[in-house]
Coordinates of C-alpha atoms in Angstrom, one line a residue:
M1 CA 124.3 113.2 152.4
D2 CA 121.5 115.6 154.2
G3 CA 117.8 115.9 153.1
K4 CA 118.5 118.8 151.4
T5 CA 121.0 117.3 148.6
T6 CA 118.4 114.5 148.4
E7 CA 115.1 116.6 147.7
A8 CA 117.6 118.8 144.6
L9 CA 118.4 115.1 143.4
L10 CA 114.7 114.3 143.2
R11 CA 113.9 117.4 142.1
L12 CA 116.0 117.5 139.5
Q13 CA 115.5 114.1 138.3
T14 CA 111.7 114.4 138.4
E15 CA 112.0 117.6 136.3
V16 CA 113.9 115.6 133.7
L17 CA 112.0 112.8 133.7
E18 CA 108.8 115.0 132.9
A19 CA 110.2 116.2 130.3
V20 CA 111.6 112.8 128.8
A21 CA 108.2 111.2 129.5
C22 CA 106.3 114.7 127.8
G23 CA 108.7 114.2 124.1
S24 CA 110.9 117.1 124.5
P25 CA 113.6 116.4 122.0
L26 CA 116.5 115.6 123.9
A27 CA 119.0 118.2 123.6
D28 CA 116.5 120.2 125.4
V29 CA 116.4 117.8 127.6
A30 CA 120.2 117.6 128.2
D31 CA 120.1 121.4 128.4
L32 CA 117.9 121.4 131.4
M33 CA 119.8 118.5 133.0
C34 CA 123.0 121.0 132.7
R35 CA 121.4 124.1 134.0
C36 CA 119.6 121.7 137.0
A37 CA 123.2 120.6 137.6
E38 CA 125.0 124.2 137.4
A39 CA 122.2 125.2 139.7
L40 CA 122.8 122.7 142.4
A41 CA 126.6 123.0 142.1
P42 CA 127.6 126.7 141.7
Q43 CA 131.3 126.0 141.0
V44 CA 130.8 123.9 138.2
I45 CA 129.7 123.7 134.2
C46 CA 128.5 121.4 132.6
S47 CA 129.0 119.4 129.4
I48 CA 126.8 116.6 128.0
L49 CA 128.7 115.3 124.3
T50 CA 127.7 112.1 122.9
L51 CA 129.0 109.6 120.4
D52 CA 128.3 108.6 116.9
S53 CA 129.2 105.0 115.8
S54 CA 132.3 106.6 113.7
G55 CA 134.3 107.2 117.4
Q56 CA 133.5 110.9 116.9
L57 CA 132.1 113.5 120.0
H58 CA 129.5 115.9 119.1
P59 CA 128.0 118.8 122.0
L60 CA 124.4 118.0 123.2
A61 CA 124.0 120.4 125.7
A62 CA 126.7 123.0 127.6
P63 CA 124.8 126.0 128.2
S64 CA 127.5 128.0 130.2
L65 CA 130.5 127.2 127.6
P66 CA 130.4 129.7 124.7
A67 CA 129.8 128.4 121.2
H68 CA 133.2 128.6 119.8
Y69 CA 134.4 126.3 121.9
S70 CA 132.0 123.7 122.0
A71 CA 132.0 124.0 117.7
A72 CA 136.3 123.3 117.8
I73 CA 135.3 120.2 119.9
D74 CA 132.7 119.0 117.2
G75 CA 133.4 116.0 115.8
L76 CA 137.1 114.8 118.3
Q77 CA 138.0 112.0 118.2
I78 CA 138.3 109.5 121.2
G79 CA 141.7 107.8 122.0
P80 CA 143.7 107.4 124.9
R81 CA 145.1 111.2 124.8
S82 CA 142.2 112.8 123.7
G83 CA 141.4 115.4 126.2
S84 CA 139.0 113.8 129.9
C85 CA 136.1 113.3 127.7
G86 CA 137.4 111.6 124.9
T87 CA 139.6 109.8 127.3
A88 CA 136.6 108.8 129.1
A89 CA 135.1 107.3 126.0
F90 CA 137.7 105.2 125.0
R91 CA 138.6 104.2 128.2
R92 CA 134.8 103.4 129.0
E93 CA 135.3 104.8 132.7
P94 CA 135.6 108.1 134.5
V95 CA 138.3 110.2 133.8
L96 CA 139.5 112.8 136.7
V97 CA 142.4 115.3 135.7
T98 CA 142.7 117.8 138.3
D99 CA 145.4 120.0 135.8
I100 CA 144.6 120.4 132.6
D101 CA 147.4 122.9 132.5
T102 CA 149.7 119.9 133.3
D103 CA 148.1 116.6 132.2
P104 CA 149.2 115.2 129.1
L105 CA 145.6 114.1 128.3
W106 CA 145.2 117.5 127.5
D107 CA 148.1 118.5 125.5
D108 CA 146.3 118.6 122.0
Y109 CA 143.5 120.8 123.8
R110 CA 144.7 123.0 126.2
G111 CA 144.8 126.0 123.9
L112 CA 141.0 125.7 123.8
A113 CA 140.5 125.8 127.9
Q114 CA 143.1 127.9 128.9
P115 CA 141.6 130.8 127.6
L116 CA 138.4 130.0 129.1
G117 CA 139.9 129.4 132.8
L118 CA 139.1 126.0 132.3
R119 CA 141.8 124.3 135.2
A120 CA 139.8 120.9 135.3
C121 CA 138.3 118.7 134.3
W122 CA 135.8 115.2 135.1
S123 CA 134.5 113.1 132.2
S124 CA 132.1 110.1 132.9
P125 CA 130.9 107.8 130.3
I126 CA 127.3 107.1 129.4
L127 CA 126.8 103.4 128.7
D128 CA 123.3 102.5 126.7
A129 CA 121.7 99.8 127.8
N130 CA 124.0 97.5 125.8
G131 CA 126.5 98.1 127.8
Q132 CA 128.0 100.7 124.4
V133 CA 129.4 104.0 125.2
V134 CA 127.2 106.6 123.7
A135 CA 127.4 109.8 125.2
T136 CA 129.8 111.7 128.4
F137 CA 129.1 114.2 130.9
A138 CA 131.5 116.2 132.1
F139 CA 132.4 118.8 135.0
Y140 CA 134.6 121.7 134.2
Y141 CA 136.5 124.1 136.8
R142 CA 138.1 127.2 137.0
T143 CA 139.9 125.9 140.0
S144 CA 142.5 123.1 140.1
R145 CA 140.8 120.8 142.2
A146 CA 138.6 117.3 142.0
P147 CA 134.8 117.0 142.4
D148 CA 133.3 117.4 146.3
D149 CA 130.6 114.6 147.3
M150 CA 127.9 116.4 146.3
E151 CA 129.1 116.4 142.8
R152 CA 130.0 113.4 142.8
R153 CA 126.4 112.5 144.0
I154 CA 124.9 115.1 141.2
V155 CA 127.1 113.1 139.1
Q156 CA 125.8 110.0 139.9
T157 CA 122.2 111.1 139.1
C158 CA 122.7 112.8 135.9
V159 CA 124.4 110.0 134.0
H160 CA 122.1 107.7 135.0
L161 CA 119.4 110.1 133.5
C162 CA 121.4 110.6 130.6
A163 CA 120.6 106.9 129.8
I164 CA 117.3 107.2 130.0
A165 CA 117.0 110.8 127.7
I166 CA 119.1 108.6 125.1
D167 CA 117.4 105.6 124.9
N168 CA 114.0 106.8 125.3
E169 CA 115.1 108.6 121.6
R170 CA 116.6 106.0 119.8
V171 CA 113.2 104.4 120.8
R172 CA 111.2 107.4 119.3
R173 CA 113.4 108.2 116.2
R174 CA 113.1 104.3 115.9
N175 CA 109.0 104.2 116.0
H176 CA 109.1 107.4 114.0
R177 CA 111.3 105.6 111.4
L178 CA 108.9 102.9 111.3
A179 CA 106.3 104.7 111.1
Y180 CA 107.3 107.0 108.4
F181 CA 110.2 105.5 106.7
D182 CA 110.0 102.0 104.7
V183 CA 112.3 99.5 106.5
L184 CA 113.7 97.7 103.4
T185 CA 114.6 101.0 101.3
G186 CA 115.2 103.3 104.0
L187 CA 112.5 105.3 101.6
P188 CA 109.6 107.1 103.0
N189 CA 106.6 104.8 103.7
R190 CA 102.4 105.2 102.3
G191 CA 102.4 107.6 105.9
Q192 CA 104.4 110.2 105.1
F193 CA 104.0 109.4 101.2
N194 CA 100.0 111.0 102.7
D195 CA 101.6 113.5 104.6
L196 CA 103.7 115.0 101.9
L197 CA 101.4 115.2 99.1
A198 CA 98.6 116.9 101.3
S199 CA 101.2 119.6 102.3
N200 CA 102.2 119.7 98.7
I201 CA 98.2 120.5 97.8
E202 CA 97.8 122.3 101.0
H203 CA 100.6 125.0 99.9
K204 CA 99.6 124.9 95.8
Q205 CA 103.0 124.1 94.5
D206 CA 103.3 123.0 91.2
F207 CA 104.0 119.4 91.1
G208 CA 103.7 115.8 89.8
L209 CA 103.0 112.6 90.7
L210 CA 104.0 109.6 89.3
L211 CA 103.1 106.2 90.5
V212 CA 105.7 102.8 89.6
D213 CA 105.2 99.1 89.2
I214 CA 108.3 96.6 89.0
D215 CA 107.7 94.8 86.8
H216 CA 107.6 90.8 87.1
L217 CA 108.7 91.1 90.7
K218 CA 106.5 88.5 91.9
I219 CA 108.8 86.4 88.7
V220 CA 112.0 87.3 90.8
N221 CA 110.7 86.1 94.7
D222 CA 109.3 82.6 92.8
T223 CA 111.9 81.6 90.8
V224 CA 115.1 82.9 92.4
G225 CA 114.0 84.0 96.0
H226 CA 112.5 86.6 98.4
A227 CA 116.3 87.9 98.8
Y228 CA 116.8 88.5 95.3
G229 CA 113.5 90.7 95.1
D230 CA 114.4 92.8 97.9
T231 CA 117.9 93.1 96.2
L232 CA 115.7 94.0 93.1
I233 CA 113.3 96.9 95.2
K234 CA 116.1 98.4 97.1
T235 CA 118.5 98.6 93.8
I236 CA 115.6 100.4 91.8
A237 CA 114.9 102.3 95.0
E238 CA 118.1 104.2 94.9
R239 CA 118.6 104.1 91.1
I240 CA 114.9 106.3 91.8
A241 CA 115.8 107.9 94.0
G242 CA 118.9 109.3 92.9
S243 CA 117.6 110.2 88.8
D244 CA 116.3 113.7 89.5
P245 CA 117.3 116.0 92.5
R246 CA 113.5 116.8 92.0
L247 CA 112.1 113.5 92.5
T248 CA 111.1 113.0 96.1
A249 CA 110.3 108.8 96.2
C250 CA 108.5 107.1 98.5
R251 CA 107.5 103.4 98.7
L252 CA 103.9 102.5 99.0
G253 CA 104.2 98.6 99.6
G254 CA 105.6 95.4 97.2
D255 CA 106.5 96.8 94.3
E256 CA 104.7 100.0 94.0
F257 CA 106.7 103.1 94.9
A258 CA 105.4 107.0 94.8
V259 CA 107.1 109.7 93.3
I260 CA 106.5 113.8 93.9
V261 CA 108.1 115.8 91.6
S262 CA 108.5 119.2 92.8
N263 CA 108.5 122.3 90.2
C264 CA 106.9 120.1 88.1
A265 CA 103.8 122.7 85.9
T266 CA 103.7 121.0 82.6
P267 CA 103.1 117.5 80.8
E268 CA 106.9 118.2 79.4
D269 CA 108.1 118.2 82.5
L270 CA 106.7 115.6 84.0
G271 CA 107.2 113.4 81.1
G272 CA 111.2 114.4 81.6
A273 CA 111.1 113.3 84.8
A274 CA 109.5 109.8 84.1
A275 CA 112.2 109.2 81.5
A276 CA 115.1 110.1 83.9
M277 CA 113.6 107.3 85.9
L278 CA 113.0 105.3 83.7
A279 CA 116.8 105.6 82.2
A280 CA 118.1 105.4 85.7
V281 CA 116.8 102.2 86.8
R282 CA 118.3 100.4 83.3
G283 CA 121.6 98.3 84.1
L284 CA 121.7 94.6 84.7
I285 CA 121.6 93.9 88.5
Q286 CA 123.7 90.8 90.1
A287 CA 122.7 89.1 93.0
G288 CA 124.6 86.5 93.9
D289 CA 124.9 83.5 90.7
H290 CA 121.9 85.6 88.8
T291 CA 121.4 88.8 86.0
I292 CA 118.5 90.2 87.2
D293 CA 117.0 93.5 84.2
P294 CA 115.0 95.5 85.8
H295 CA 112.2 97.3 84.7
I296 CA 109.2 99.7 86.1
T297 CA 105.9 101.1 84.2
L298 CA 105.0 104.1 85.3
G299 CA 101.5 106.6 85.2
G300 CA 101.8 110.3 86.0
A301 CA 98.9 112.5 86.8
L302 CA 100.1 116.5 87.3
F303 CA 98.8 118.2 90.2
G304 CA 95.6 121.3 89.4
A305 CA 95.3 119.6 85.3
D306 CA 94.5 116.0 86.3
G307 CA 93.3 116.3 89.9
S308 CA 93.3 119.1 92.4
D309 CA 93.0 117.4 95.4
A310 CA 94.7 113.8 96.9
A311 CA 92.5 111.9 96.4
S312 CA 91.4 112.4 92.5
L313 CA 95.2 112.7 91.3
F314 CA 96.1 109.6 93.3
Q315 CA 93.7 107.9 91.5
N316 CA 94.3 109.4 87.7
A317 CA 98.0 108.5 88.2
D318 CA 96.5 104.6 89.0
F319 CA 94.3 105.2 86.4
A320 CA 97.3 106.2 83.7
L321 CA 99.7 103.4 85.5
Y322 CA 97.3 100.6 84.8
H323 CA 97.2 101.2 81.3
A324 CA 100.8 101.7 81.1
K325 CA 100.7 98.2 82.5
E326 CA 98.6 97.2 79.3
V327 CA 99.8 98.8 76.6
C328 CA 103.6 100.1 77.1
R329 CA 105.0 98.3 79.7
G330 CA 108.4 99.4 80.4
G331 CA 107.3 102.6 79.8
Y332 CA 105.3 105.7 80.9
V333 CA 101.7 107.3 80.3
R334 CA 100.5 110.5 81.4
F335 CA 96.6 110.5 82.7
K336 CA 94.1 111.9 79.9
P337 CA 90.3 111.8 81.3
D338 CA 89.4 109.1 78.5
L339 CA 91.2 106.5 80.7
R340 CA 88.9 107.4 83.5
T341 CA 85.8 105.9 81.4
S342 CA 87.6 103.1 80.1
M343 CA 89.1 102.1 83.5
L344 CA 85.7 101.6 85.3
E345 CA 84.5 100.3 82.2
R346 CA 86.6 97.1 82.7
V347 CA 86.0 97.2 86.3
R348 CA 82.2 96.7 85.4
I349 CA 83.9 94.1 82.9
V350 CA 85.4 92.6 85.5
R351 CA 82.2 92.1 87.5
S352 CA 80.6 90.8 85.8
L353 CA 82.7 87.8 84.8
D354 CA 83.4 87.7 88.1
E355 CA 80.0 87.1 88.7
A356 CA 79.6 84.6 85.7
M357 CA 82.0 82.4 86.4
L358 CA 80.3 82.7 90.5
E359 CA 77.4 81.8 88.4
N360 CA 79.2 78.6 86.5
R361 CA 78.3 80.6 83.6
M362 CA 81.4 80.8 81.7
V363 CA 81.4 77.6 78.8
P364 CA 83.5 76.6 76.0
H365 CA 82.2 76.5 72.6
Y366 CA 84.3 74.3 70.0
Q367 CA 85.6 75.6 66.3
P368 CA 87.0 72.6 64.0
V369 CA 90.8 72.6 63.2
V370 CA 90.1 70.8 60.0
R371 CA 92.2 69.0 57.5
I372 CA 92.4 71.7 54.4
D373 CA 92.3 69.3 51.6
T374 CA 89.2 66.7 53.2
A375 CA 88.1 68.9 55.6
E376 CA 88.0 66.4 58.2
I377 CA 88.3 67.0 62.1
V378 CA 91.3 67.1 63.6
G379 CA 90.7 69.0 67.1
L380 CA 89.4 71.4 68.1
E381 CA 89.5 75.2 69.5
A382 CA 88.3 75.9 72.2
L383 CA 86.7 79.3 72.9
A384 CA 84.9 81.3 76.5
R385 CA 81.7 82.3 75.8
M386 CA 80.1 83.9 78.3
R387 CA 76.0 83.5 79.2
M388 CA 74.4 86.4 79.9
P389 CA 71.7 85.9 82.3
E390 CA 68.8 86.6 79.7
G391 CA 70.6 84.2 77.5
R392 CA 72.5 85.7 75.0
I393 CA 76.2 84.1 74.3
A394 CA 78.1 86.8 74.4
I395 CA 81.6 86.7 73.0
A396 CA 85.2 87.0 74.8
G397 CA 85.6 90.4 72.8
E398 CA 82.8 91.4 75.3
F399 CA 85.1 90.3 78.2
H400 CA 88.5 90.1 76.8
T401 CA 90.3 93.6 78.5
A402 CA 89.4 91.9 81.8
L403 CA 91.7 88.9 81.4
S404 CA 94.5 91.2 81.7
D405 CA 93.3 90.4 85.5
P406 CA 96.1 87.5 86.4
R407 CA 93.1 86.7 89.5
I408 CA 90.3 86.3 87.0
A409 CA 92.1 84.9 84.3
Y410 CA 93.9 82.0 86.6
Q411 CA 90.0 81.4 87.7
L412 CA 89.0 81.3 84.5
T413 CA 91.3 78.9 82.8
G414 CA 90.8 76.9 85.8
Q415 CA 86.5 76.4 85.0
M416 CA 87.5 75.9 81.4
L417 CA 89.8 73.3 82.1
T418 CA 87.4 71.4 84.0
Q419 CA 84.8 72.1 81.7
I420 CA 86.6 71.0 78.7
A421 CA 88.0 67.6 80.6
A422 CA 84.1 66.7 81.2
D423 CA 83.4 67.6 77.6
V424 CA 86.5 65.5 76.0
R425 CA 85.3 62.2 78.7
Q426 CA 81.7 62.4 77.0
W427 CA 82.7 62.7 73.9
L428 CA 85.4 59.6 74.3
D429 CA 82.7 57.1 76.7
M430 CA 80.1 58.1 73.3
G431 CA 83.1 56.6 71.3
I432 CA 83.9 59.4 69.3
D433 CA 86.8 59.0 67.5
F434 CA 87.9 62.1 68.9
Q435 CA 91.7 63.3 68.7
H436 CA 92.8 66.8 70.2
V437 CA 91.7 70.1 72.5
G438 CA 93.6 72.7 73.3
I439 CA 94.1 74.6 76.4
N440 CA 95.2 78.5 76.4
V441 CA 97.4 79.5 79.6
T442 CA 97.9 83.1 80.4
T443 CA 101.2 84.9 81.9
G444 CA 99.7 84.2 85.5
D445 CA 98.9 81.1 85.5
F446 CA 102.5 80.6 84.7
L447 CA 103.5 82.9 87.4
R448 CA 101.8 80.4 90.1
G449 CA 104.2 77.6 89.1
D450 CA 101.3 75.3 89.5
L451 CA 100.3 75.3 85.8
E452 CA 100.9 71.6 85.2
E453 CA 100.0 70.4 88.7
R454 CA 96.6 71.9 87.5
I455 CA 96.0 70.3 84.4
V456 CA 97.4 67.2 85.1
T457 CA 95.0 67.1 88.4
I458 CA 92.2 68.0 86.7
F459 CA 92.5 65.7 83.8
K460 CA 93.3 63.0 85.7
R461 CA 90.2 63.3 87.7
A462 CA 88.2 63.1 84.5
G463 CA 90.1 60.5 83.4
V464 CA 91.0 62.2 80.2
P465 CA 94.9 61.0 78.9
L466 CA 97.0 64.1 78.5
K467 CA 97.4 62.8 75.0
H468 CA 94.4 64.4 74.1
I469 CA 95.9 68.0 75.1
V470 CA 97.3 70.6 72.9
L471 CA 98.7 73.9 75.0
E472 CA 98.6 77.2 73.2
V473 CA 101.4 79.6 74.5
N474 CA 101.1 83.0 72.9
E475 CA 105.1 84.9 72.1
A476 CA 103.4 87.4 74.5
V477 CA 103.6 84.7 76.9
Y478 CA 107.0 83.2 76.7
M479 CA 108.2 86.7 77.2
S480 CA 106.9 87.7 80.1
G481 CA 109.0 85.5 82.3
I482 CA 112.7 85.1 83.9
D483 CA 115.2 83.1 84.0
Q484 CA 113.2 81.0 80.8
M485 CA 110.8 79.9 83.7
V486 CA 108.0 80.0 80.8
P487 CA 110.0 77.5 78.8
R488 CA 111.2 75.3 81.3
A489 CA 107.2 74.8 82.6
V490 CA 106.2 74.5 78.9
G491 CA 108.9 71.9 78.7
A492 CA 107.9 69.5 81.5
L493 CA 104.7 69.5 79.5
R494 CA 105.9 68.9 76.8
Q495 CA 107.3 65.4 78.8
R496 CA 103.7 64.5 80.1
G497 CA 102.7 64.3 76.4
I498 CA 100.9 67.0 75.8
L499 CA 102.3 69.1 72.5
V500 CA 102.6 72.6 72.1
A501 CA 101.3 75.6 70.1
L502 CA 102.9 78.9 69.9
D503 CA 100.1 81.6 69.0
D504 CA 99.4 84.6 66.5
F505 CA 103.0 83.9 65.0
G506 CA 104.3 86.5 62.6
T507 CA 102.8 89.5 64.7
G508 CA 103.6 91.6 68.3
F509 CA 106.9 89.4 69.8
A510 CA 107.5 87.5 66.8
S511 CA 110.9 86.8 65.7
L512 CA 112.6 83.5 63.9
T513 CA 115.0 83.4 67.0
H514 CA 112.5 82.4 69.1
L515 CA 111.6 79.4 67.2
L516 CA 115.2 78.1 68.3
S517 CA 114.6 79.1 72.7
F518 CA 110.6 78.6 72.4
P519 CA 109.7 74.4 73.2
V520 CA 107.0 74.5 70.6
D521 CA 105.2 71.4 68.3
I522 CA 102.7 73.9 65.9
I523 CA 103.4 77.3 64.9
K524 CA 99.9 79.4 64.4
I525 CA 99.9 81.7 61.6
D526 CA 98.0 84.7 62.4
R527 CA 94.9 85.4 60.5
S528 CA 96.2 88.9 60.0
F529 CA 97.8 87.3 57.4
V530 CA 95.5 84.7 56.1
A531 CA 93.0 87.6 55.5
R532 CA 94.9 88.8 52.5
L533 CA 96.8 85.5 50.9
G534 CA 96.1 86.1 47.2
S535 CA 95.3 90.2 47.5
D536 CA 98.2 90.8 49.2
R537 CA 102.2 89.3 47.6
A538 CA 103.9 90.1 51.1
S539 CA 101.5 87.8 53.4
D540 CA 101.9 85.1 50.5
V541 CA 105.2 85.7 50.9
I542 CA 105.5 85.2 54.7
A543 CA 102.7 82.9 55.1
G544 CA 104.6 80.7 52.5
A545 CA 107.5 81.1 54.3
I546 CA 106.4 80.6 58.2
I547 CA 104.9 77.4 56.1
D548 CA 108.4 76.4 55.4
I549 CA 110.6 76.8 58.0
A550 CA 108.1 74.9 60.0
R551 CA 107.8 72.1 57.9
K552 CA 111.8 71.9 57.7
L553 CA 111.9 72.2 61.2
N554 CA 110.0 69.5 61.7
M555 CA 106.9 71.5 63.1
R556 CA 103.4 71.5 62.7
V557 CA 101.3 74.7 61.2
V558 CA 97.9 75.4 61.5
A559 CA 96.5 78.4 59.5
E560 CA 93.6 80.8 61.6
G561 CA 91.0 82.9 60.5
I562 CA 90.3 81.1 56.8
E563 CA 87.2 82.4 55.6
T564 CA 86.7 81.5 51.9
A565 CA 88.2 78.9 49.3
D566 CA 90.5 80.9 47.8
Q567 CA 92.5 81.4 51.1
S568 CA 92.3 77.6 51.5
R569 CA 93.5 76.8 47.9
V570 CA 96.3 79.5 48.7
L571 CA 97.2 77.6 51.7
E572 CA 97.1 74.1 50.4
N573 CA 99.4 75.2 47.2
F574 CA 102.0 76.7 50.2
G575 CA 101.8 72.7 51.9
C576 CA 99.8 74.2 54.8
T577 CA 97.2 70.9 56.1
L578 CA 95.6 72.3 58.8
G579 CA 93.3 75.3 58.7
Q580 CA 90.4 76.8 60.5
G581 CA 87.8 79.7 60.2
H582 CA 84.4 80.0 59.1
L583 CA 84.8 78.3 56.2
Y584 CA 84.6 75.2 57.9
S585 CA 82.1 76.2 60.8
R586 CA 81.4 79.1 63.2
P587 CA 82.7 77.7 67.0
G588 CA 79.5 75.9 69.1
P589 CA 78.6 74.0 72.2
F590 CA 79.0 71.0 73.1
D591 CA 76.1 69.3 71.3
T592 CA 76.3 71.4 68.6
T593 CA 80.4 70.2 68.0
T594 CA 79.3 66.5 69.2
T595 CA 77.6 66.5 65.8
L596 CA 79.7 67.6 64.1
L597 CA 82.6 65.3 65.8
K598 CA 79.9 62.3 64.5
L599 CA 79.8 63.5 60.6
F600 CA 83.0 64.4 60.2
S601 CA 86.0 63.6 62.1
Q602 CA 88.3 62.1 60.5
K603 CA 89.5 58.4 62.0
R604 CA 92.5 57.7 62.8
P605 CA 94.8 55.3 60.6
S606 CA 95.1 51.5 62.7
P607 CA 99.0 51.0 64.6
S608 CA 100.3 49.1 61.0
S609 CA 98.9 52.4 58.6
S610 CA 102.0 54.1 57.5
G611 CA 101.6 58.1 57.9
H612 CA 101.0 60.1 60.7
P613 CA 98.6 62.9 60.3
M614 CA 99.2 65.9 62.8
P615 CA 95.7 66.1 65.2
A616 CA 95.8 69.6 66.1
A617 CA 93.3 71.5 68.4
I618 CA 93.9 74.6 70.2
A619 CA 92.1 76.0 72.8
N620 CA 91.5 79.4 72.5
M621 CA 90.8 81.3 76.0
A622 CA 90.8 84.4 75.0

């Protein structure tokens, strides 16, 4: 080959590679390549087709062929008799047809070529780095002939350049997808969400923003495995995206999604989109041997009314979501201005509680649990208190909202366990006939999966037998699990000799059926019933029924919040033997409690004595 040809091919190669390096679209690079090839070989017409995963060809570039011809071969299925290009892709080798009029490979396509004066076609497959056919490069001729040496060199160069350009396009698309789309769900990711949000705001579109949390994803991951958690995420993503054509769903990461609702101008529009999403997500998911019941919680904000820039709109939707998780998990809440105030106050309280734990200012106070007939102390209820920097003791109501944060609640449980164990050890060392103190745990303690280990380790280190513990769990905690995780964990603790109490019975999620499925030893009648005893017939009936049912199920009952002697008499008449409240004693610190135990602690019967009074005390950490 002469120097001019070599120089021309180098020029072609340089132009194409520069276009690739500059990030030109693949179609533009292919068009440039065809035009350069046709300029070097004026007798040819160049065509590049891509091959999809289903084995169909699609025009990429053919600047000298009419549009109707390219349209006609779009979707051509490759095969052993599919013209030059379809056959070359099928055989994975070059195919030369020197006479389209007579070659059987063109029997089904001759009518397309002949009106254009095309008489010969030479097509070569383009292979990727893995040896898979990804495209074809073809020269058409207006005379029946084979390619000459110059044309063969051009094709060799162009096939190589095509492979480079297509591979670069694949890498670019993959990088774009990684940069802008979530790998697991295929939804736009946080980066693209930020761009979409900014674009909607810039163009002042009517839209709403919904933030979504998948309820209890961590429980699924921890109990049945991350593969099932991924199935839950993918299924919910599909259901959200398909719930309403106005929705653009994005995955922000973990269990978080953001959904832009277009053509959304009113609170009713936003609420309708939220309702559609909630309805679409419902429905059991079968994942292997496990069935998962999916639920989501939504918080929403309306552009303009609830925020006029990206930061305020997102933050307000986030406030609404957080509030929804606290008051109506599994539902929807739209932002209201007072949510910002309450959220900022909650942040302040969380910070204060964090500081108090760091400075060891969280202390247990104890309220006696007594025999109603004798007022003897049979146990204690431990209550978390915060010692303020100026010395004042803050009750739980002043920092209760912070305990909805699983991290805070988990850390507080750890500190309370350690201090309670140390206090019990001191009482035992004093020779006090101490019986039980209770420990209230949160959903966050169960989610970590180490509750049994924490309790056993802390009390063993303090030298306190586990028989001195009553674990208190309310129904909301029991019902927050999946696949019976909480009841199983509670059952394991009972096997250790720890008694379990069901707190606040008769309120919230209360159901008599829970007594069949929850492994408990003690039922605590909520103070809301006790407060109306003797003055409200319905409360009398309910309290009496609970006491009777518990006795027949061989469970003990503790009545909370006893304030008056009349309430005490009514409970005693109903057969309730244990209670607590201000009638007997307010919660007090270790020293005060020690004095009360020395004076009024019930003396347990000797092993030879008959009867076995219930020594039940509950630790309420909230």
